[in-house]
């Protein structure tokens, strides 16, 4: 599969960027955990004030996520400024011909934060403004009588993420329990599989404790910000 070969090539580039031999990280991916998903975001508009999103703020679990989108906006990344202790969300410019690469938790810990696993979310607009050419039918001078019209369309958004993750038993270099690679909480050693299972457990518990009405669920999964700890694979 071409996307698998692309992911391995990115692994090699990461190794070189970290000052390691090109194939130094390959032993982590002899039996990688891989998942290709088709994600659908409906026409329902997100409401950040009510904590309702297409996907709440989260980081990805693994090494890298390679994402293809349909050109509709919605993906946002949290940019943090450590010097001012502030943060803000910026939209990712959607281009249907481009691929977006997200750094995951495992790579963040492996690189001591040199590659940052940034939080991201999906804010669905529900509508899209487009310009269409309206032509007056029956006119002998169609172009002369045509004009641009602005229309608002209800839109759905599709994206296709490829989650590329290390072998289940791969040791994680540092504790990475709550988004801080330098945290002293948790054990001094655990496998990537331990990390993955813990993420699923935390997310499930948060969703079970959700006090929001059932209308806030999409496809049976709660999409409130407090419940979406991290996206499922």
mmCIF file with all atom_site columns, C-alpha atoms in Angstrom:
data_model
loop_
_atom_site.group_PDB
_atom_site.id
_atom_site.type_symbol
_atom_site.label_atom_id
_atom_site.label_alt_id
_atom_site.label_comp_id
_atom_site.label_asym_id
_atom_site.label_entity_id
_atom_site.label_seq_id
_atom_site.pdbx_PDB_ins_code
_atom_site.Cartn_x
_atom_site.Cartn_y
_atom_site.Cartn_z
_atom_site.occupancy
_atom_site.B_iso_or_equiv
_atom_site.pdbx_formal_charge
_atom_site.auth_seq_id
_atom_site.auth_comp_id
_atom_site.auth_asym_id
_atom_site.auth_atom_id
_atom_site.pdbx_PDB_model_num
ATOM 1   C CA . UNK A 1 1   ? 0.000   0.000  0.000   1.00 0.00 ? 1   UNK A CA 1
ATOM 2   C CA . UNK A 1 2   ? 1.414   3.363  -1.047  1.00 0.00 ? 2   UNK A CA 1
ATOM 3   C CA . UNK A 1 3   ? 0.401   5.151  2.140   1.00 0.00 ? 3   UNK A CA 1
ATOM 4   C CA . UNK A 1 4   ? 2.295   2.516  4.161   1.00 0.00 ? 4   UNK A CA 1
ATOM 5   C CA . UNK A 1 5   ? 5.436   3.168  2.123   1.00 0.00 ? 5   UNK A CA 1
ATOM 6   C CA . UNK A 1 6   ? 4.934   6.917  2.582   1.00 0.00 ? 6   UNK A CA 1
ATOM 7   C CA . UNK A 1 7   ? 4.639   6.460  6.344   1.00 0.00 ? 7   UNK A CA 1
ATOM 8   C CA . UNK A 1 8   ? 7.868   4.434  6.495   1.00 0.00 ? 8   UNK A CA 1
ATOM 9   C CA . UNK A 1 9   ? 9.628   7.119  4.471   1.00 0.00 ? 9   UNK A CA 1
ATOM 10  C CA . UNK A 1 10  ? 8.444   9.726  6.969   1.00 0.00 ? 10  UNK A CA 1
ATOM 11  C CA . UNK A 1 11  ? 9.776   7.527  9.786   1.00 0.00 ? 11  UNK A CA 1
ATOM 12  C CA . UNK A 1 12  ? 13.186  7.611  8.100   1.00 0.00 ? 12  UNK A CA 1
ATOM 13  C CA . UNK A 1 13  ? 13.067  11.403 7.731   1.00 0.00 ? 13  UNK A CA 1
ATOM 14  C CA . UNK A 1 14  ? 12.146  11.752 11.412  1.00 0.00 ? 14  UNK A CA 1
ATOM 15  C CA . UNK A 1 15  ? 15.128  9.593  12.361  1.00 0.00 ? 15  UNK A CA 1
ATOM 16  C CA . UNK A 1 16  ? 17.463  11.778 10.315  1.00 0.00 ? 16  UNK A CA 1
ATOM 17  C CA . UNK A 1 17  ? 15.976  14.930 11.858  1.00 0.00 ? 17  UNK A CA 1
ATOM 18  C CA . UNK A 1 18  ? 16.711  13.516 15.313  1.00 0.00 ? 18  UNK A CA 1
ATOM 19  C CA . UNK A 1 19  ? 20.330  12.864 14.356  1.00 0.00 ? 19  UNK A CA 1
ATOM 20  C CA . UNK A 1 20  ? 19.855  9.097  14.122  1.00 0.00 ? 20  UNK A CA 1
ATOM 21  C CA . UNK A 1 21  ? 20.738  6.706  11.293  1.00 0.00 ? 21  UNK A CA 1
ATOM 22  C CA . UNK A 1 22  ? 18.093  6.622  8.568   1.00 0.00 ? 22  UNK A CA 1
ATOM 23  C CA . UNK A 1 23  ? 16.710  3.194  9.510   1.00 0.00 ? 23  UNK A CA 1
ATOM 24  C CA . UNK A 1 24  ? 17.179  3.470  13.292  1.00 0.00 ? 24  UNK A CA 1
ATOM 25  C CA . UNK A 1 25  ? 13.425  3.515  14.001  1.00 0.00 ? 25  UNK A CA 1
ATOM 26  C CA . UNK A 1 26  ? 12.466  0.664  11.669  1.00 0.00 ? 26  UNK A CA 1
ATOM 27  C CA . UNK A 1 27  ? 12.568  -1.974 14.480  1.00 0.00 ? 27  UNK A CA 1
ATOM 28  C CA . UNK A 1 28  ? 9.578   -0.197 16.064  1.00 0.00 ? 28  UNK A CA 1
ATOM 29  C CA . UNK A 1 29  ? 7.504   -0.900 12.944  1.00 0.00 ? 29  UNK A CA 1
ATOM 30  C CA . UNK A 1 30  ? 8.077   -4.576 12.109  1.00 0.00 ? 30  UNK A CA 1
ATOM 31  C CA . UNK A 1 31  ? 4.420   -5.257 13.026  1.00 0.00 ? 31  UNK A CA 1
ATOM 32  C CA . UNK A 1 32  ? 2.929   -1.763 13.074  1.00 0.00 ? 32  UNK A CA 1
ATOM 33  C CA . UNK A 1 33  ? -0.568  -0.933 14.193  1.00 0.00 ? 33  UNK A CA 1
ATOM 34  C CA . UNK A 1 34  ? -2.240  0.622  11.147  1.00 0.00 ? 34  UNK A CA 1
ATOM 35  C CA . UNK A 1 35  ? -5.767  1.826  10.516  1.00 0.00 ? 35  UNK A CA 1
ATOM 36  C CA . UNK A 1 36  ? -7.316  3.585  7.533   1.00 0.00 ? 36  UNK A CA 1
ATOM 37  C CA . UNK A 1 37  ? -10.657 5.203  8.290   1.00 0.00 ? 37  UNK A CA 1
ATOM 38  C CA . UNK A 1 38  ? -13.303 7.188  6.455   1.00 0.00 ? 38  UNK A CA 1
ATOM 39  C CA . UNK A 1 39  ? -14.675 9.895  8.747   1.00 0.00 ? 39  UNK A CA 1
ATOM 40  C CA . UNK A 1 40  ? -17.961 11.650 8.029   1.00 0.00 ? 40  UNK A CA 1
ATOM 41  C CA . UNK A 1 41  ? -18.975 14.943 9.635   1.00 0.00 ? 41  UNK A CA 1
ATOM 42  C CA . UNK A 1 42  ? -22.633 15.763 9.064   1.00 0.00 ? 42  UNK A CA 1
ATOM 43  C CA . UNK A 1 43  ? -24.384 19.032 8.359   1.00 0.00 ? 43  UNK A CA 1
ATOM 44  C CA . UNK A 1 44  ? -24.846 19.874 12.040  1.00 0.00 ? 44  UNK A CA 1
ATOM 45  C CA . UNK A 1 45  ? -23.039 23.098 12.895  1.00 0.00 ? 45  UNK A CA 1
ATOM 46  C CA . UNK A 1 46  ? -20.549 23.031 15.763  1.00 0.00 ? 46  UNK A CA 1
ATOM 47  C CA . UNK A 1 47  ? -21.135 25.298 18.742  1.00 0.00 ? 47  UNK A CA 1
ATOM 48  C CA . UNK A 1 48  ? -17.904 25.799 20.770  1.00 0.00 ? 48  UNK A CA 1
ATOM 49  C CA . UNK A 1 49  ? -19.775 27.807 23.412  1.00 0.00 ? 49  UNK A CA 1
ATOM 50  C CA . UNK A 1 50  ? -21.919 24.762 24.118  1.00 0.00 ? 50  UNK A CA 1
ATOM 51  C CA . UNK A 1 51  ? -18.950 22.411 23.837  1.00 0.00 ? 51  UNK A CA 1
ATOM 52  C CA . UNK A 1 52  ? -20.308 20.748 20.693  1.00 0.00 ? 52  UNK A CA 1
ATOM 53  C CA . UNK A 1 53  ? -17.804 19.885 17.968  1.00 0.00 ? 53  UNK A CA 1
ATOM 54  C CA . UNK A 1 54  ? -17.392 17.650 14.950  1.00 0.00 ? 54  UNK A CA 1
ATOM 55  C CA . UNK A 1 55  ? -14.526 16.229 17.024  1.00 0.00 ? 55  UNK A CA 1
ATOM 56  C CA . UNK A 1 56  ? -13.412 17.661 20.350  1.00 0.00 ? 56  UNK A CA 1
ATOM 57  C CA . UNK A 1 57  ? -9.837  18.675 21.153  1.00 0.00 ? 57  UNK A CA 1
ATOM 58  C CA . UNK A 1 58  ? -7.487  15.694 21.229  1.00 0.00 ? 58  UNK A CA 1
ATOM 59  C CA . UNK A 1 59  ? -4.056  14.422 20.308  1.00 0.00 ? 59  UNK A CA 1
ATOM 60  C CA . UNK A 1 60  ? -3.447  11.318 18.230  1.00 0.00 ? 60  UNK A CA 1
ATOM 61  C CA . UNK A 1 61  ? -2.126  8.252  20.004  1.00 0.00 ? 61  UNK A CA 1
ATOM 62  C CA . UNK A 1 62  ? 0.652   6.932  17.846  1.00 0.00 ? 62  UNK A CA 1
ATOM 63  C CA . UNK A 1 63  ? 3.581   7.970  15.679  1.00 0.00 ? 63  UNK A CA 1
ATOM 64  C CA . UNK A 1 64  ? 2.057   9.780  12.703  1.00 0.00 ? 64  UNK A CA 1
ATOM 65  C CA . UNK A 1 65  ? -1.363  10.348 11.178  1.00 0.00 ? 65  UNK A CA 1
ATOM 66  C CA . UNK A 1 66  ? -1.538  11.028 7.447   1.00 0.00 ? 66  UNK A CA 1
ATOM 67  C CA . UNK A 1 67  ? -4.790  12.816 6.623   1.00 0.00 ? 67  UNK A CA 1
ATOM 68  C CA . UNK A 1 68  ? -6.566  13.441 3.337   1.00 0.00 ? 68  UNK A CA 1
ATOM 69  C CA . UNK A 1 69  ? -9.556  15.815 3.284   1.00 0.00 ? 69  UNK A CA 1
ATOM 70  C CA . UNK A 1 70  ? -12.243 16.751 0.773   1.00 0.00 ? 70  UNK A CA 1
ATOM 71  C CA . UNK A 1 71  ? -11.350 20.457 0.696   1.00 0.00 ? 71  UNK A CA 1
ATOM 72  C CA . UNK A 1 72  ? -13.998 21.576 3.182   1.00 0.00 ? 72  UNK A CA 1
ATOM 73  C CA . UNK A 1 73  ? -12.773 23.567 6.218   1.00 0.00 ? 73  UNK A CA 1
ATOM 74  C CA . UNK A 1 74  ? -13.143 22.440 9.816   1.00 0.00 ? 74  UNK A CA 1
ATOM 75  C CA . UNK A 1 75  ? -9.786  21.161 11.090  1.00 0.00 ? 75  UNK A CA 1
ATOM 76  C CA . UNK A 1 76  ? -8.131  23.451 13.661  1.00 0.00 ? 76  UNK A CA 1
ATOM 77  C CA . UNK A 1 77  ? -4.827  23.179 15.546  1.00 0.00 ? 77  UNK A CA 1
ATOM 78  C CA . UNK A 1 78  ? -4.046  24.604 18.984  1.00 0.00 ? 78  UNK A CA 1
ATOM 79  C CA . UNK A 1 79  ? -0.996  26.895 18.924  1.00 0.00 ? 79  UNK A CA 1
ATOM 80  C CA . UNK A 1 80  ? 0.597   27.456 22.324  1.00 0.00 ? 80  UNK A CA 1
ATOM 81  C CA . UNK A 1 81  ? 2.956   30.289 23.274  1.00 0.00 ? 81  UNK A CA 1
ATOM 82  C CA . UNK A 1 82  ? 5.049   29.226 26.261  1.00 0.00 ? 82  UNK A CA 1
ATOM 83  C CA . UNK A 1 83  ? 6.566   32.683 26.752  1.00 0.00 ? 83  UNK A CA 1
ATOM 84  C CA . UNK A 1 84  ? 3.165   34.337 27.272  1.00 0.00 ? 84  UNK A CA 1
ATOM 85  C CA . UNK A 1 85  ? 1.377   31.223 28.560  1.00 0.00 ? 85  UNK A CA 1
ATOM 86  C CA . UNK A 1 86  ? -1.373  31.722 26.009  1.00 0.00 ? 86  UNK A CA 1
ATOM 87  C CA . UNK A 1 87  ? -2.890  29.592 23.278  1.00 0.00 ? 87  UNK A CA 1
ATOM 88  C CA . UNK A 1 88  ? -5.289  29.986 20.372  1.00 0.00 ? 88  UNK A CA 1
ATOM 89  C CA . UNK A 1 89  ? -6.868  27.880 17.645  1.00 0.00 ? 89  UNK A CA 1
ATOM 90  C CA . UNK A 1 90  ? -5.911  28.323 13.996  1.00 0.00 ? 90  UNK A CA 1
ATOM 91  C CA . UNK A 1 91  ? -7.682  26.743 11.011  1.00 0.00 ? 91  UNK A CA 1
ATOM 92  C CA . UNK A 1 92  ? -5.809  24.356 8.730   1.00 0.00 ? 92  UNK A CA 1
ATOM 93  C CA . UNK A 1 93  ? -6.188  25.517 5.140   1.00 0.00 ? 93  UNK A CA 1
ATOM 94  C CA . UNK A 1 94  ? -8.120  22.738 3.366   1.00 0.00 ? 94  UNK A CA 1
ATOM 95  C CA . UNK A 1 95  ? -6.666  21.519 0.100   1.00 0.00 ? 95  UNK A CA 1
ATOM 96  C CA . UNK A 1 96  ? -8.105  18.363 -1.376  1.00 0.00 ? 96  UNK A CA 1
ATOM 97  C CA . UNK A 1 97  ? -4.836  17.624 -3.200  1.00 0.00 ? 97  UNK A CA 1
ATOM 98  C CA . UNK A 1 98  ? -2.627  17.897 -0.078  1.00 0.00 ? 98  UNK A CA 1
ATOM 99  C CA . UNK A 1 99  ? -1.947  15.568 2.839   1.00 0.00 ? 99  UNK A CA 1
ATOM 100 C CA . UNK A 1 100 ? -1.884  16.745 6.459   1.00 0.00 ? 100 UNK A CA 1
ATOM 101 C CA . UNK A 1 101 ? 0.562   15.002 8.803   1.00 0.00 ? 101 UNK A CA 1
ATOM 102 C CA . UNK A 1 102 ? -0.160  14.959 12.543  1.00 0.00 ? 102 UNK A CA 1
ATOM 103 C CA . UNK A 1 103 ? 2.512   14.070 15.094  1.00 0.00 ? 103 UNK A CA 1
ATOM 104 C CA . UNK A 1 104 ? 1.255   11.537 17.650  1.00 0.00 ? 104 UNK A CA 1
ATOM 105 C CA . UNK A 1 105 ? 1.915   10.971 21.349  1.00 0.00 ? 105 UNK A CA 1
ATOM 106 C CA . UNK A 1 106 ? 4.500   8.239  20.781  1.00 0.00 ? 106 UNK A CA 1
ATOM 107 C CA . UNK A 1 107 ? 6.685   10.426 18.556  1.00 0.00 ? 107 UNK A CA 1
ATOM 108 C CA . UNK A 1 108 ? 6.337   13.322 20.993  1.00 0.00 ? 108 UNK A CA 1
ATOM 109 C CA . UNK A 1 109 ? 7.701   11.187 23.832  1.00 0.00 ? 109 UNK A CA 1
ATOM 110 C CA . UNK A 1 110 ? 10.342  9.521  21.679  1.00 0.00 ? 110 UNK A CA 1
ATOM 111 C CA . UNK A 1 111 ? 11.721  12.899 20.563  1.00 0.00 ? 111 UNK A CA 1
ATOM 112 C CA . UNK A 1 112 ? 11.484  14.558 24.007  1.00 0.00 ? 112 UNK A CA 1
ATOM 113 C CA . UNK A 1 113 ? 8.996   17.038 22.550  1.00 0.00 ? 113 UNK A CA 1
ATOM 114 C CA . UNK A 1 114 ? 11.090  18.096 19.556  1.00 0.00 ? 114 UNK A CA 1
ATOM 115 C CA . UNK A 1 115 ? 8.186   16.810 17.480  1.00 0.00 ? 115 UNK A CA 1
ATOM 116 C CA . UNK A 1 116 ? 5.085   18.068 19.271  1.00 0.00 ? 116 UNK A CA 1
ATOM 117 C CA . UNK A 1 117 ? 1.822   16.154 19.462  1.00 0.00 ? 117 UNK A CA 1
ATOM 118 C CA . UNK A 1 118 ? -0.419  19.186 19.037  1.00 0.00 ? 118 UNK A CA 1
ATOM 119 C CA . UNK A 1 119 ? -4.056  19.220 20.048  1.00 0.00 ? 119 UNK A CA 1
ATOM 120 C CA . UNK A 1 120 ? -6.501  19.540 17.190  1.00 0.00 ? 120 UNK A CA 1
ATOM 121 C CA . UNK A 1 121 ? -10.256 19.549 16.739  1.00 0.00 ? 121 UNK A CA 1
ATOM 122 C CA . UNK A 1 122 ? -12.952 19.756 14.060  1.00 0.00 ? 122 UNK A CA 1
ATOM 123 C CA . UNK A 1 123 ? -15.329 22.718 14.042  1.00 0.00 ? 123 UNK A CA 1
ATOM 124 C CA . UNK A 1 124 ? -18.064 22.067 11.482  1.00 0.00 ? 124 UNK A CA 1
ATOM 125 C CA . UNK A 1 125 ? -19.488 25.146 9.808   1.00 0.00 ? 125 UNK A CA 1
ATOM 126 C CA . UNK A 1 126 ? -22.587 23.358 8.534   1.00 0.00 ? 126 UNK A CA 1
ATOM 127 C CA . UNK A 1 127 ? -22.740 25.677 5.517   1.00 0.00 ? 127 UNK A CA 1
ATOM 128 C CA . UNK A 1 128 ? -20.413 26.831 2.778   1.00 0.00 ? 128 UNK A CA 1
ATOM 129 C CA . UNK A 1 129 ? -20.546 30.079 0.818   1.00 0.00 ? 129 UNK A CA 1
ATOM 130 C CA . UNK A 1 130 ? -20.032 29.569 -2.921  1.00 0.00 ? 130 UNK A CA 1
ATOM 131 C CA . UNK A 1 131 ? -20.202 31.734 -6.034  1.00 0.00 ? 131 UNK A CA 1
ATOM 132 C CA . UNK A 1 132 ? -22.228 30.435 -8.978  1.00 0.00 ? 132 UNK A CA 1
ATOM 133 C CA . UNK A 1 133 ? -22.797 31.824 -12.446 1.00 0.00 ? 133 UNK A CA 1
ATOM 134 C CA . UNK A 1 134 ? -26.471 32.527 -13.142 1.00 0.00 ? 134 UNK A CA 1
ATOM 135 C CA . UNK A 1 135 ? -27.409 32.735 -16.816 1.00 0.00 ? 135 UNK A CA 1
ATOM 136 C CA . UNK A 1 136 ? -30.715 34.111 -18.070 1.00 0.00 ? 136 UNK A CA 1
ATOM 137 C CA . UNK A 1 137 ? -32.147 31.326 -20.199 1.00 0.00 ? 137 UNK A CA 1
ATOM 138 C CA . UNK A 1 138 ? -33.518 32.367 -23.564 1.00 0.00 ? 138 UNK A CA 1
ATOM 139 C CA . UNK A 1 139 ? -31.280 35.369 -23.966 1.00 0.00 ? 139 UNK A CA 1
ATOM 140 C CA . UNK A 1 140 ? -29.308 35.677 -27.150 1.00 0.00 ? 140 UNK A CA 1
ATOM 141 C CA . UNK A 1 141 ? -26.467 37.275 -25.228 1.00 0.00 ? 141 UNK A CA 1
ATOM 142 C CA . UNK A 1 142 ? -26.048 34.765 -22.406 1.00 0.00 ? 142 UNK A CA 1
ATOM 143 C CA . UNK A 1 143 ? -22.711 35.975 -21.125 1.00 0.00 ? 143 UNK A CA 1
ATOM 144 C CA . UNK A 1 144 ? -23.792 39.601 -21.180 1.00 0.00 ? 144 UNK A CA 1
ATOM 145 C CA . UNK A 1 145 ? -26.846 38.799 -19.076 1.00 0.00 ? 145 UNK A CA 1
ATOM 146 C CA . UNK A 1 146 ? -25.122 36.365 -16.702 1.00 0.00 ? 146 UNK A CA 1
ATOM 147 C CA . UNK A 1 147 ? -23.993 37.353 -13.241 1.00 0.00 ? 147 UNK A CA 1
ATOM 148 C CA . UNK A 1 148 ? -22.432 35.852 -10.149 1.00 0.00 ? 148 UNK A CA 1
ATOM 149 C CA . UNK A 1 149 ? -24.702 34.860 -7.304  1.00 0.00 ? 149 UNK A CA 1
ATOM 150 C CA . UNK A 1 150 ? -23.724 33.980 -3.773  1.00 0.00 ? 150 UNK A CA 1
ATOM 151 C CA . UNK A 1 151 ? -25.274 30.826 -2.363  1.00 0.00 ? 151 UNK A CA 1
ATOM 152 C CA . UNK A 1 152 ? -25.100 29.094 1.010   1.00 0.00 ? 152 UNK A CA 1
ATOM 153 C CA . UNK A 1 153 ? -25.116 25.303 0.833   1.00 0.00 ? 153 UNK A CA 1
ATOM 154 C CA . UNK A 1 154 ? -25.498 22.765 3.600   1.00 0.00 ? 154 UNK A CA 1
ATOM 155 C CA . UNK A 1 155 ? -22.309 20.728 3.442   1.00 0.00 ? 155 UNK A CA 1
ATOM 156 C CA . UNK A 1 156 ? -20.976 17.504 4.860   1.00 0.00 ? 156 UNK A CA 1
ATOM 157 C CA . UNK A 1 157 ? -17.279 16.936 5.439   1.00 0.00 ? 157 UNK A CA 1
ATOM 158 C CA . UNK A 1 158 ? -15.266 13.806 4.761   1.00 0.00 ? 158 UNK A CA 1
ATOM 159 C CA . UNK A 1 159 ? -11.702 13.004 5.718   1.00 0.00 ? 159 UNK A CA 1
ATOM 160 C CA . UNK A 1 160 ? -9.559  9.881  5.432   1.00 0.00 ? 160 UNK A CA 1
ATOM 161 C CA . UNK A 1 161 ? -6.929  9.474  8.176   1.00 0.00 ? 161 UNK A CA 1
ATOM 162 C CA . UNK A 1 162 ? -4.248  6.792  8.086   1.00 0.00 ? 162 UNK A CA 1
ATOM 163 C CA . UNK A 1 163 ? -3.033  6.072  11.628  1.00 0.00 ? 163 UNK A CA 1
ATOM 164 C CA . UNK A 1 164 ? 0.527   4.729  11.634  1.00 0.00 ? 164 UNK A CA 1
ATOM 165 C CA . UNK A 1 165 ? 1.629   3.399  14.993  1.00 0.00 ? 165 UNK A CA 1
ATOM 166 C CA . UNK A 1 166 ? 4.465   1.263  16.350  1.00 0.00 ? 166 UNK A CA 1
ATOM 167 C CA . UNK A 1 167 ? 4.409   -2.380 17.392  1.00 0.00 ? 167 UNK A CA 1
ATOM 168 C CA . UNK A 1 168 ? 2.064   -2.960 20.321  1.00 0.00 ? 168 UNK A CA 1
ATOM 169 C CA . UNK A 1 169 ? 4.898   -4.038 22.653  1.00 0.00 ? 169 UNK A CA 1
ATOM 170 C CA . UNK A 1 170 ? 7.233   -1.148 21.756  1.00 0.00 ? 170 UNK A CA 1
ATOM 171 C CA . UNK A 1 171 ? 8.553   0.561  24.923  1.00 0.00 ? 171 UNK A CA 1
ATOM 172 C CA . UNK A 1 172 ? 7.780   4.250  25.302  1.00 0.00 ? 172 UNK A CA 1
ATOM 173 C CA . UNK A 1 173 ? 10.818  6.280  26.261  1.00 0.00 ? 173 UNK A CA 1
ATOM 174 C CA . UNK A 1 174 ? 9.126   8.584  28.782  1.00 0.00 ? 174 UNK A CA 1
ATOM 175 C CA . UNK A 1 175 ? 5.834   8.639  30.660  1.00 0.00 ? 175 UNK A CA 1
ATOM 176 C CA . UNK A 1 176 ? 3.248   10.311 28.466  1.00 0.00 ? 176 UNK A CA 1
ATOM 177 C CA . UNK A 1 177 ? 0.029   10.071 30.394  1.00 0.00 ? 177 UNK A CA 1
ATOM 178 C CA . UNK A 1 178 ? -1.552  13.509 30.130  1.00 0.00 ? 178 UNK A CA 1
ATOM 179 C CA . UNK A 1 179 ? 0.166   15.282 27.271  1.00 0.00 ? 179 UNK A CA 1
ATOM 180 C CA . UNK A 1 180 ? 3.393   16.126 29.148  1.00 0.00 ? 180 UNK A CA 1
ATOM 181 C CA . UNK A 1 181 ? 6.434   14.082 28.146  1.00 0.00 ? 181 UNK A CA 1
ATOM 182 C CA . UNK A 1 182 ? 8.284   15.282 31.256  1.00 0.00 ? 182 UNK A CA 1
ATOM 183 C CA . UNK A 1 183 ? 5.582   14.275 33.720  1.00 0.00 ? 183 UNK A CA 1
ATOM 184 C CA . UNK A 1 184 ? 6.738   12.161 36.658  1.00 0.00 ? 184 UNK A CA 1
ATOM 185 C CA . UNK A 1 185 ? 3.318   10.557 37.158  1.00 0.00 ? 185 UNK A CA 1
ATOM 186 C CA . UNK A 1 186 ? 2.697   6.960  36.136  1.00 0.00 ? 186 UNK A CA 1
ATOM 187 C CA . UNK A 1 187 ? 5.256   4.168  35.785  1.00 0.00 ? 187 UNK A CA 1
ATOM 188 C CA . UNK A 1 188 ? 8.818   4.787  34.593  1.00 0.00 ? 188 UNK A CA 1
ATOM 189 C CA . UNK A 1 189 ? 8.328   2.273  31.768  1.00 0.00 ? 189 UNK A CA 1
ATOM 190 C CA . UNK A 1 190 ? 5.372   1.061  29.781  1.00 0.00 ? 190 UNK A CA 1
ATOM 191 C CA . UNK A 1 191 ? 4.667   -0.165 26.287  1.00 0.00 ? 191 UNK A CA 1
ATOM 192 C CA . UNK A 1 192 ? 2.878   1.608  23.487  1.00 0.00 ? 192 UNK A CA 1
ATOM 193 C CA . UNK A 1 193 ? 0.062   -0.896 23.964  1.00 0.00 ? 193 UNK A CA 1
ATOM 194 C CA . UNK A 1 194 ? -0.296  0.224  27.605  1.00 0.00 ? 194 UNK A CA 1
ATOM 195 C CA . UNK A 1 195 ? -0.541  3.814  26.430  1.00 0.00 ? 195 UNK A CA 1
ATOM 196 C CA . UNK A 1 196 ? -3.122  2.926  23.789  1.00 0.00 ? 196 UNK A CA 1
ATOM 197 C CA . UNK A 1 197 ? -5.345  0.954  26.156  1.00 0.00 ? 197 UNK A CA 1
ATOM 198 C CA . UNK A 1 198 ? -5.214  3.699  28.769  1.00 0.00 ? 198 UNK A CA 1
ATOM 199 C CA . UNK A 1 199 ? -6.328  6.276  26.216  1.00 0.00 ? 199 UNK A CA 1
ATOM 200 C CA . UNK A 1 200 ? -9.316  4.123  25.258  1.00 0.00 ? 200 UNK A CA 1
ATOM 201 C CA . UNK A 1 201 ? -10.207 3.577  28.919  1.00 0.00 ? 201 UNK A CA 1
ATOM 202 C CA . UNK A 1 202 ? -10.095 7.290  29.784  1.00 0.00 ? 202 UNK A CA 1
ATOM 203 C CA . UNK A 1 203 ? -12.226 8.173  26.775  1.00 0.00 ? 203 UNK A CA 1
ATOM 204 C CA . UNK A 1 204 ? -14.832 5.508  27.537  1.00 0.00 ? 204 UNK A CA 1
ATOM 205 C CA . UNK A 1 205 ? -15.162 6.620  31.158  1.00 0.00 ? 205 UNK A CA 1
ATOM 206 C CA . UNK A 1 206 ? -15.557 10.263 30.165  1.00 0.00 ? 206 UNK A CA 1
ATOM 207 C CA . UNK A 1 207 ? -18.304 9.392  27.670  1.00 0.00 ? 207 UNK A CA 1
ATOM 208 C CA . UNK A 1 208 ? -20.136 7.241  30.242  1.00 0.00 ? 208 UNK A CA 1
ATOM 209 C CA . UNK A 1 209 ? -20.119 10.127 32.740  1.00 0.00 ? 209 UNK A CA 1
ATOM 210 C CA . UNK A 1 210 ? -21.429 12.661 30.239  1.00 0.00 ? 210 UNK A CA 1
ATOM 211 C CA . UNK A 1 211 ? -24.395 14.585 31.623  1.00 0.00 ? 211 UNK A CA 1
ATOM 212 C CA . UNK A 1 212 ? -25.317 16.221 28.306  1.00 0.00 ? 212 UNK A CA 1
ATOM 213 C CA . UNK A 1 213 ? -28.549 15.314 26.495  1.00 0.00 ? 213 UNK A CA 1
ATOM 214 C CA . UNK A 1 214 ? -28.589 12.465 23.998  1.00 0.00 ? 214 UNK A CA 1
ATOM 215 C CA . UNK A 1 215 ? -29.103 14.912 21.117  1.00 0.00 ? 215 UNK A CA 1
ATOM 216 C CA . UNK A 1 216 ? -25.423 15.822 21.458  1.00 0.00 ? 216 UNK A CA 1
ATOM 217 C CA . UNK A 1 217 ? -24.329 12.445 20.125  1.00 0.00 ? 217 UNK A CA 1
ATOM 218 C CA . UNK A 1 218 ? -23.404 11.695 16.548  1.00 0.00 ? 218 UNK A CA 1
ATOM 219 C CA . UNK A 1 219 ? -23.487 8.089  15.481  1.00 0.00 ? 219 UNK A CA 1
ATOM 220 C CA . UNK A 1 220 ? -23.809 6.997  19.100  1.00 0.00 ? 220 UNK A CA 1
ATOM 221 C CA . UNK A 1 221 ? -20.577 8.741  20.145  1.00 0.00 ? 221 UNK A CA 1
ATOM 222 C CA . UNK A 1 222 ? -20.684 11.846 22.313  1.00 0.00 ? 222 UNK A CA 1
ATOM 223 C CA . UNK A 1 223 ? -19.043 14.819 20.601  1.00 0.00 ? 223 UNK A CA 1
ATOM 224 C CA . UNK A 1 224 ? -18.880 17.177 23.581  1.00 0.00 ? 224 UNK A CA 1
ATOM 225 C CA . UNK A 1 225 ? -15.414 18.585 24.188  1.00 0.00 ? 225 UNK A CA 1
ATOM 226 C CA . UNK A 1 226 ? -15.140 17.060 27.671  1.00 0.00 ? 226 UNK A CA 1
ATOM 227 C CA . UNK A 1 227 ? -16.008 13.592 26.378  1.00 0.00 ? 227 UNK A CA 1
ATOM 228 C CA . UNK A 1 228 ? -13.780 13.409 23.329  1.00 0.00 ? 228 UNK A CA 1
ATOM 229 C CA . UNK A 1 229 ? -10.457 12.893 25.048  1.00 0.00 ? 229 UNK A CA 1
ATOM 230 C CA . UNK A 1 230 ? -8.823  11.511 21.925  1.00 0.00 ? 230 UNK A CA 1
ATOM 231 C CA . UNK A 1 231 ? -10.128 10.273 18.610  1.00 0.00 ? 231 UNK A CA 1
ATOM 232 C CA . UNK A 1 232 ? -10.718 6.556  18.208  1.00 0.00 ? 232 UNK A CA 1
ATOM 233 C CA . UNK A 1 233 ? -8.962  4.635  15.485  1.00 0.00 ? 233 UNK A CA 1
#
